């Protein structure tokens, strides 16, 4: 089955460039495109995409508010939002993650990484970004607006799940976590699935946000603390 993609960017040339890249892939289908957040909300209802490639800064309604409404609309939507940003330390990226985005990419991302990112998000995983470094997550966590209340599910995590949670919060992939803990990648995937379920978060990006906001990890904090 092909992955249905909606392109949302206020610059027509950028949309055209992305469309050309994606339509060259047999398993990706561009079902529509639009130029602002308001149109994006309507287009999601009209085209039922699997993934929305969403610009952050747009007129009428920005990508953050549009993402918040798309992801949190009825609580039942399966659509994933992959944010696009011009700068690797865009001041709005952290807010985008809090709004429910499943990841983010730079607009000048190489074509193969764009395609891989869309496939990854469509599969239900989350993209912490191959070209946007882990430093971004830590940078924006420093300016987090206070601390979130300690989630009840945190006490349900096993010691091993806590280890995995902290490594996940550092932006590590399943393969990297498996190497760190000397376990199989399949085992890590099982742990991650249980962590998301116990914490009540939709994907690993939201788990990262929760980890920083609740104080489970902090910038510069060793993983074993």
PDB file of C-alpha atoms in Angstrom:
ATOM      1  CA  UNK A   1       0.000   0.000   0.000  1.00  0.00           C
ATOM      2  CA  UNK A   2       1.222   3.492  -0.808  1.00  0.00           C
ATOM      3  CA  UNK A   3       1.728   6.193   1.804  1.00  0.00           C
ATOM      4  CA  UNK A   4      -0.621   9.122   1.174  1.00  0.00           C
ATOM      5  CA  UNK A   5       1.157  12.465   1.687  1.00  0.00           C
ATOM      6  CA  UNK A   6      -0.256  15.992   1.973  1.00  0.00           C
ATOM      7  CA  UNK A   7       2.171  18.862   1.272  1.00  0.00           C
ATOM      8  CA  UNK A   8       1.655  22.068   3.259  1.00  0.00           C
ATOM      9  CA  UNK A   9       3.934  25.042   2.555  1.00  0.00           C
ATOM     10  CA  UNK A  10       3.238  28.641   1.579  1.00  0.00           C
ATOM     11  CA  UNK A  11       5.898  28.518  -1.142  1.00  0.00           C
ATOM     12  CA  UNK A  12       4.677  26.829  -4.333  1.00  0.00           C
ATOM     13  CA  UNK A  13       8.210  26.114  -5.561  1.00  0.00           C
ATOM     14  CA  UNK A  14       9.022  24.172  -2.389  1.00  0.00           C
ATOM     15  CA  UNK A  15       5.836  22.143  -2.719  1.00  0.00           C
ATOM     16  CA  UNK A  16       6.680  21.421  -6.347  1.00  0.00           C
ATOM     17  CA  UNK A  17      10.161  20.265  -5.398  1.00  0.00           C
ATOM     18  CA  UNK A  18       8.878  17.920  -2.722  1.00  0.00           C
ATOM     19  CA  UNK A  19       6.175  16.601  -5.044  1.00  0.00           C
ATOM     20  CA  UNK A  20       8.764  15.754  -7.685  1.00  0.00           C
ATOM     21  CA  UNK A  21      10.882  13.867  -5.155  1.00  0.00           C
ATOM     22  CA  UNK A  22       7.985  11.938  -3.614  1.00  0.00           C
ATOM     23  CA  UNK A  23       6.219  11.027  -6.844  1.00  0.00           C
ATOM     24  CA  UNK A  24       9.411   9.321  -8.034  1.00  0.00           C
ATOM     25  CA  UNK A  25       8.834   6.739  -5.288  1.00  0.00           C
ATOM     26  CA  UNK A  26       6.441   3.872  -6.030  1.00  0.00           C
ATOM     27  CA  UNK A  27       5.191   3.628  -2.445  1.00  0.00           C
ATOM     28  CA  UNK A  28       4.529   7.357  -1.908  1.00  0.00           C
ATOM     29  CA  UNK A  29       1.530   9.245  -3.274  1.00  0.00           C
ATOM     30  CA  UNK A  30       1.020  13.017  -3.027  1.00  0.00           C
ATOM     31  CA  UNK A  31      -2.733  13.359  -2.536  1.00  0.00           C
ATOM     32  CA  UNK A  32      -2.839  17.135  -2.272  1.00  0.00           C
ATOM     33  CA  UNK A  33      -1.059  20.351  -1.402  1.00  0.00           C
ATOM     34  CA  UNK A  34      -1.969  23.676   0.187  1.00  0.00           C
ATOM     35  CA  UNK A  35      -0.404  26.932   1.337  1.00  0.00           C
ATOM     36  CA  UNK A  36      -1.479  27.528   4.931  1.00  0.00           C
ATOM     37  CA  UNK A  37      -2.653  25.844   8.110  1.00  0.00           C
ATOM     38  CA  UNK A  38      -6.348  26.539   7.630  1.00  0.00           C
ATOM     39  CA  UNK A  39      -6.300  24.857   4.232  1.00  0.00           C
ATOM     40  CA  UNK A  40      -4.295  22.000   5.757  1.00  0.00           C
ATOM     41  CA  UNK A  41      -7.054  21.192   8.251  1.00  0.00           C
ATOM     42  CA  UNK A  42      -9.666  21.093   5.483  1.00  0.00           C
ATOM     43  CA  UNK A  43      -7.376  19.059   3.222  1.00  0.00           C
ATOM     44  CA  UNK A  44      -6.767  16.441   5.901  1.00  0.00           C
ATOM     45  CA  UNK A  45     -10.526  15.901   6.126  1.00  0.00           C
ATOM     46  CA  UNK A  46     -10.847  15.824   2.344  1.00  0.00           C
ATOM     47  CA  UNK A  47      -7.885  13.646   1.359  1.00  0.00           C
ATOM     48  CA  UNK A  48      -7.284  11.501   4.491  1.00  0.00           C
ATOM     49  CA  UNK A  49      -3.474  11.486   4.178  1.00  0.00           C
ATOM     50  CA  UNK A  50      -1.246   9.194   6.200  1.00  0.00           C
ATOM     51  CA  UNK A  51       1.445  11.849   6.612  1.00  0.00           C
ATOM     52  CA  UNK A  52       1.264  15.646   6.445  1.00  0.00           C
ATOM     53  CA  UNK A  53       4.508  17.371   5.499  1.00  0.00           C
ATOM     54  CA  UNK A  54       3.917  20.653   7.333  1.00  0.00           C
ATOM     55  CA  UNK A  55       5.811  23.942   7.180  1.00  0.00           C
ATOM     56  CA  UNK A  56       6.022  25.772  10.522  1.00  0.00           C
ATOM     57  CA  UNK A  57       5.817  29.404   9.422  1.00  0.00           C
ATOM     58  CA  UNK A  58       2.842  30.216   7.196  1.00  0.00           C
ATOM     59  CA  UNK A  59       0.221  32.990   6.856  1.00  0.00           C
ATOM     60  CA  UNK A  60      -3.379  32.694   8.092  1.00  0.00           C
ATOM     61  CA  UNK A  61      -2.568  29.817  10.466  1.00  0.00           C
ATOM     62  CA  UNK A  62       0.916  28.536  11.238  1.00  0.00           C
ATOM     63  CA  UNK A  63       1.943  24.890  11.176  1.00  0.00           C
ATOM     64  CA  UNK A  64       1.974  24.558  14.948  1.00  0.00           C
ATOM     65  CA  UNK A  65      -1.664  25.492  15.438  1.00  0.00           C
ATOM     66  CA  UNK A  66      -2.664  23.433  12.408  1.00  0.00           C
ATOM     67  CA  UNK A  67      -0.809  20.426  13.828  1.00  0.00           C
ATOM     68  CA  UNK A  68      -2.485  20.874  17.198  1.00  0.00           C
ATOM     69  CA  UNK A  69      -5.913  20.840  15.574  1.00  0.00           C
ATOM     70  CA  UNK A  70      -5.167  17.975  13.188  1.00  0.00           C
ATOM     71  CA  UNK A  71      -3.605  15.672  15.764  1.00  0.00           C
ATOM     72  CA  UNK A  72      -5.839  16.612  18.668  1.00  0.00           C
ATOM     73  CA  UNK A  73      -9.053  17.205  16.771  1.00  0.00           C
ATOM     74  CA  UNK A  74     -11.162  14.198  17.700  1.00  0.00           C
ATOM     75  CA  UNK A  75      -8.437  12.151  19.345  1.00  0.00           C
ATOM     76  CA  UNK A  76      -8.988   9.408  16.795  1.00  0.00           C
ATOM     77  CA  UNK A  77      -7.043  10.666  13.784  1.00  0.00           C
ATOM     78  CA  UNK A  78      -4.280   8.390  12.559  1.00  0.00           C
ATOM     79  CA  UNK A  79      -2.588  11.066  10.473  1.00  0.00           C
ATOM     80  CA  UNK A  80       1.031  11.862  11.342  1.00  0.00           C
ATOM     81  CA  UNK A  81       2.572  15.312  10.988  1.00  0.00           C
ATOM     82  CA  UNK A  82       6.180  15.756   9.933  1.00  0.00           C
ATOM     83  CA  UNK A  83       7.271  19.354  10.437  1.00  0.00           C
ATOM     84  CA  UNK A  84       9.557  21.299   8.111  1.00  0.00           C
ATOM     85  CA  UNK A  85      11.867  24.025   9.351  1.00  0.00           C
ATOM     86  CA  UNK A  86      14.430  26.270   7.691  1.00  0.00           C
ATOM     87  CA  UNK A  87      16.811  26.428  10.642  1.00  0.00           C
ATOM     88  CA  UNK A  88      18.085  23.590  12.814  1.00  0.00           C
ATOM     89  CA  UNK A  89      17.360  25.641  15.940  1.00  0.00           C
ATOM     90  CA  UNK A  90      14.069  27.153  14.858  1.00  0.00           C
ATOM     91  CA  UNK A  91      12.478  28.754  17.915  1.00  0.00           C
ATOM     92  CA  UNK A  92       9.173  27.055  17.172  1.00  0.00           C
ATOM     93  CA  UNK A  93      10.354  23.459  16.857  1.00  0.00           C
ATOM     94  CA  UNK A  94       9.850  22.585  20.511  1.00  0.00           C
ATOM     95  CA  UNK A  95       6.312  23.992  20.414  1.00  0.00           C
ATOM     96  CA  UNK A  96       5.684  21.901  17.309  1.00  0.00           C
ATOM     97  CA  UNK A  97       6.645  18.750  19.174  1.00  0.00           C
ATOM     98  CA  UNK A  98       4.377  19.666  22.046  1.00  0.00           C
ATOM     99  CA  UNK A  99       1.559  20.228  19.562  1.00  0.00           C
ATOM    100  CA  UNK A 100       1.794  16.580  18.511  1.00  0.00           C
ATOM    101  CA  UNK A 101       4.198  16.496  15.582  1.00  0.00           C
ATOM    102  CA  UNK A 102       5.816  13.117  15.008  1.00  0.00           C
ATOM    103  CA  UNK A 103       9.110  14.653  14.016  1.00  0.00           C
ATOM    104  CA  UNK A 104      10.824  17.366  12.041  1.00  0.00           C
ATOM    105  CA  UNK A 105      13.205  17.839   9.140  1.00  0.00           C
ATOM    106  CA  UNK A 106      15.164  20.694   7.645  1.00  0.00           C
ATOM    107  CA  UNK A 107      13.779  21.996   4.358  1.00  0.00           C
ATOM    108  CA  UNK A 108      17.119  21.359   2.668  1.00  0.00           C
ATOM    109  CA  UNK A 109      17.163  17.707   3.765  1.00  0.00           C
ATOM    110  CA  UNK A 110      18.606  15.348   1.120  1.00  0.00           C
ATOM    111  CA  UNK A 111      15.946  13.600  -0.947  1.00  0.00           C
ATOM    112  CA  UNK A 112      16.741  10.133   0.431  1.00  0.00           C
ATOM    113  CA  UNK A 113      16.356  11.340   4.025  1.00  0.00           C
ATOM    114  CA  UNK A 114      13.064  13.060   3.215  1.00  0.00           C
ATOM    115  CA  UNK A 115      11.690   9.853   1.725  1.00  0.00           C
ATOM    116  CA  UNK A 116      13.021   7.724   4.575  1.00  0.00           C
ATOM    117  CA  UNK A 117      11.572  10.127   7.150  1.00  0.00           C
ATOM    118  CA  UNK A 118       8.098   9.979   5.643  1.00  0.00           C
ATOM    119  CA  UNK A 119       8.180   6.187   5.523  1.00  0.00           C
ATOM    120  CA  UNK A 120       9.369   6.000   9.118  1.00  0.00           C
ATOM    121  CA  UNK A 121       6.623   8.279  10.425  1.00  0.00           C
ATOM    122  CA  UNK A 122       3.974   6.493   8.334  1.00  0.00           C
ATOM    123  CA  UNK A 123       4.943   3.218   9.994  1.00  0.00           C
ATOM    124  CA  UNK A 124       4.038   4.685  13.365  1.00  0.00           C
ATOM    125  CA  UNK A 125       7.551   5.530  14.505  1.00  0.00           C
ATOM    126  CA  UNK A 126       8.748   9.066  15.121  1.00  0.00           C
ATOM    127  CA  UNK A 127      11.555  11.064  13.609  1.00  0.00           C
ATOM    128  CA  UNK A 128      13.788  12.938  15.987  1.00  0.00           C
ATOM    129  CA  UNK A 129      15.688  14.091  12.900  1.00  0.00           C
ATOM    130  CA  UNK A 130      18.711  12.793  11.050  1.00  0.00           C
ATOM    131  CA  UNK A 131      19.880  16.289  10.079  1.00  0.00           C
ATOM    132  CA  UNK A 132      18.615  18.203  13.099  1.00  0.00           C
ATOM    133  CA  UNK A 133      20.885  17.171  15.935  1.00  0.00           C
ATOM    134  CA  UNK A 134      19.989  15.931  19.399  1.00  0.00           C
ATOM    135  CA  UNK A 135      21.279  19.272  20.620  1.00  0.00           C
ATOM    136  CA  UNK A 136      18.007  20.772  19.426  1.00  0.00           C
ATOM    137  CA  UNK A 137      15.939  18.643  21.809  1.00  0.00           C
ATOM    138  CA  UNK A 138      18.135  19.681  24.720  1.00  0.00           C
ATOM    139  CA  UNK A 139      18.231  23.326  23.659  1.00  0.00           C
ATOM    140  CA  UNK A 140      14.477  23.667  23.680  1.00  0.00           C
ATOM    141  CA  UNK A 141      14.004  21.608  26.798  1.00  0.00           C
ATOM    142  CA  UNK A 142      16.013  24.263  28.665  1.00  0.00           C
ATOM    143  CA  UNK A 143      13.341  26.796  27.840  1.00  0.00           C
ATOM    144  CA  UNK A 144      10.475  24.441  28.649  1.00  0.00           C
ATOM    145  CA  UNK A 145       7.678  26.318  30.347  1.00  0.00           C
ATOM    146  CA  UNK A 146       7.997  24.865  33.818  1.00  0.00           C
ATOM    147  CA  UNK A 147       7.787  21.214  34.742  1.00  0.00           C
ATOM    148  CA  UNK A 148       4.894  18.957  33.915  1.00  0.00           C
ATOM    149  CA  UNK A 149       3.276  16.958  36.681  1.00  0.00           C
ATOM    150  CA  UNK A 150       4.953  13.586  37.145  1.00  0.00           C
ATOM    151  CA  UNK A 151       2.978  11.173  34.940  1.00  0.00           C
ATOM    152  CA  UNK A 152       1.290   8.357  36.849  1.00  0.00           C
ATOM    153  CA  UNK A 153       2.507   5.768  34.362  1.00  0.00           C
ATOM    154  CA  UNK A 154       6.111   6.535  35.232  1.00  0.00           C
ATOM    155  CA  UNK A 155       5.842   4.496  38.410  1.00  0.00           C
ATOM    156  CA  UNK A 156       4.666   1.522  36.371  1.00  0.00           C
ATOM    157  CA  UNK A 157       7.891   1.334  34.364  1.00  0.00           C
ATOM    158  CA  UNK A 158      10.272  -1.490  35.181  1.00  0.00           C
ATOM    159  CA  UNK A 159      13.935  -0.623  35.908  1.00  0.00           C
ATOM    160  CA  UNK A 160      14.864  -1.752  32.387  1.00  0.00           C
ATOM    161  CA  UNK A 161      12.076   0.336  30.860  1.00  0.00           C
ATOM    162  CA  UNK A 162      13.337   3.367  32.771  1.00  0.00           C
ATOM    163  CA  UNK A 163      16.787   2.774  31.262  1.00  0.00           C
ATOM    164  CA  UNK A 164      15.315   2.576  27.779  1.00  0.00           C
ATOM    165  CA  UNK A 165      13.158   5.652  28.443  1.00  0.00           C
ATOM    166  CA  UNK A 166      16.186   7.742  29.389  1.00  0.00           C
ATOM    167  CA  UNK A 167      18.157   6.605  26.336  1.00  0.00           C
ATOM    168  CA  UNK A 168      15.144   7.269  24.126  1.00  0.00           C
ATOM    169  CA  UNK A 169      14.963  10.771  25.606  1.00  0.00           C
ATOM    170  CA  UNK A 170      18.538  11.366  24.411  1.00  0.00           C
ATOM    171  CA  UNK A 171      17.310  10.900  20.858  1.00  0.00           C
ATOM    172  CA  UNK A 172      18.843   7.449  20.453  1.00  0.00           C
ATOM    173  CA  UNK A 173      17.415   5.093  17.821  1.00  0.00           C
ATOM    174  CA  UNK A 174      16.311   1.565  18.650  1.00  0.00           C
ATOM    175  CA  UNK A 175      19.518   0.217  17.148  1.00  0.00           C
ATOM    176  CA  UNK A 176      21.642   2.571  19.262  1.00  0.00           C
ATOM    177  CA  UNK A 177      19.735   1.672  22.425  1.00  0.00           C
ATOM    178  CA  UNK A 178      20.174  -2.030  21.632  1.00  0.00           C
ATOM    179  CA  UNK A 179      23.915  -1.506  21.284  1.00  0.00           C
ATOM    180  CA  UNK A 180      24.102   0.467  24.526  1.00  0.00           C
ATOM    181  CA  UNK A 181      22.198  -2.137  26.556  1.00  0.00           C
ATOM    182  CA  UNK A 182      23.563  -5.150  24.663  1.00  0.00           C
ATOM    183  CA  UNK A 183      20.143  -6.529  23.775  1.00  0.00           C
ATOM    184  CA  UNK A 184      18.384  -7.196  20.468  1.00  0.00           C
ATOM    185  CA  UNK A 185      16.648  -4.421  18.554  1.00  0.00           C
ATOM    186  CA  UNK A 186      13.420  -6.431  18.769  1.00  0.00           C
ATOM    187  CA  UNK A 187      13.667  -6.364  22.555  1.00  0.00           C
ATOM    188  CA  UNK A 188      14.116  -2.596  22.473  1.00  0.00           C
ATOM    189  CA  UNK A 189      11.057  -2.198  20.235  1.00  0.00           C
ATOM    190  CA  UNK A 190       9.026  -4.187  22.762  1.00  0.00           C
ATOM    191  CA  UNK A 191      10.256  -2.005  25.632  1.00  0.00           C
ATOM    192  CA  UNK A 192       9.494   1.190  23.704  1.00  0.00           C
ATOM    193  CA  UNK A 193       5.965   0.006  22.883  1.00  0.00           C
ATOM    194  CA  UNK A 194       5.311  -0.754  26.559  1.00  0.00           C
ATOM    195  CA  UNK A 195       6.759   2.591  27.654  1.00  0.00           C
ATOM    196  CA  UNK A 196       4.496   4.514  25.271  1.00  0.00           C
ATOM    197  CA  UNK A 197       1.474   2.542  26.436  1.00  0.00           C
ATOM    198  CA  UNK A 198       2.199   3.008  30.147  1.00  0.00           C
ATOM    199  CA  UNK A 199       2.899   6.732  29.761  1.00  0.00           C
ATOM    200  CA  UNK A 200      -0.116   7.274  27.523  1.00  0.00           C
ATOM    201  CA  UNK A 201       1.821   9.037  24.756  1.00  0.00           C
ATOM    202  CA  UNK A 202       1.285   8.568  21.033  1.00  0.00           C
ATOM    203  CA  UNK A 203       4.895   8.171  19.889  1.00  0.00           C
ATOM    204  CA  UNK A 204       8.520   8.462  20.968  1.00  0.00           C
ATOM    205  CA  UNK A 205       8.749  12.183  20.205  1.00  0.00           C
ATOM    206  CA  UNK A 206       5.996  12.844  22.732  1.00  0.00           C
ATOM    207  CA  UNK A 207       7.855  10.567  25.151  1.00  0.00           C
ATOM    208  CA  UNK A 208      10.970  12.723  24.739  1.00  0.00           C
ATOM    209  CA  UNK A 209       9.002  15.885  25.460  1.00  0.00           C
ATOM    210  CA  UNK A 210       7.455  14.260  28.540  1.00  0.00           C
ATOM    211  CA  UNK A 211      10.846  13.074  29.785  1.00  0.00           C
ATOM    212  CA  UNK A 212      12.267  16.589  29.792  1.00  0.00           C
ATOM    213  CA  UNK A 213       9.153  18.353  31.028  1.00  0.00           C
ATOM    214  CA  UNK A 214       8.701  15.971  33.957  1.00  0.00           C
ATOM    215  CA  UNK A 215      12.366  16.135  34.947  1.00  0.00           C
ATOM    216  CA  UNK A 216      13.137  12.466  34.248  1.00  0.00           C
ATOM    217  CA  UNK A 217      16.106  13.719  32.275  1.00  0.00           C
ATOM    218  CA  UNK A 218      17.655  17.156  31.955  1.00  0.00           C
ATOM    219  CA  UNK A 219      20.177  18.640  29.518  1.00  0.00           C
ATOM    220  CA  UNK A 220      23.635  17.415  30.448  1.00  0.00           C
ATOM    221  CA  UNK A 221      22.347  14.856  32.947  1.00  0.00           C
ATOM    222  CA  UNK A 222      24.144  11.483  32.683  1.00  0.00           C
ATOM    223  CA  UNK A 223      21.778   8.719  31.625  1.00  0.00           C
ATOM    224  CA  UNK A 224      22.475   6.622  34.734  1.00  0.00           C
ATOM    225  CA  UNK A 225      21.403   9.348  37.167  1.00  0.00           C
TER     226      UNK A 225
END
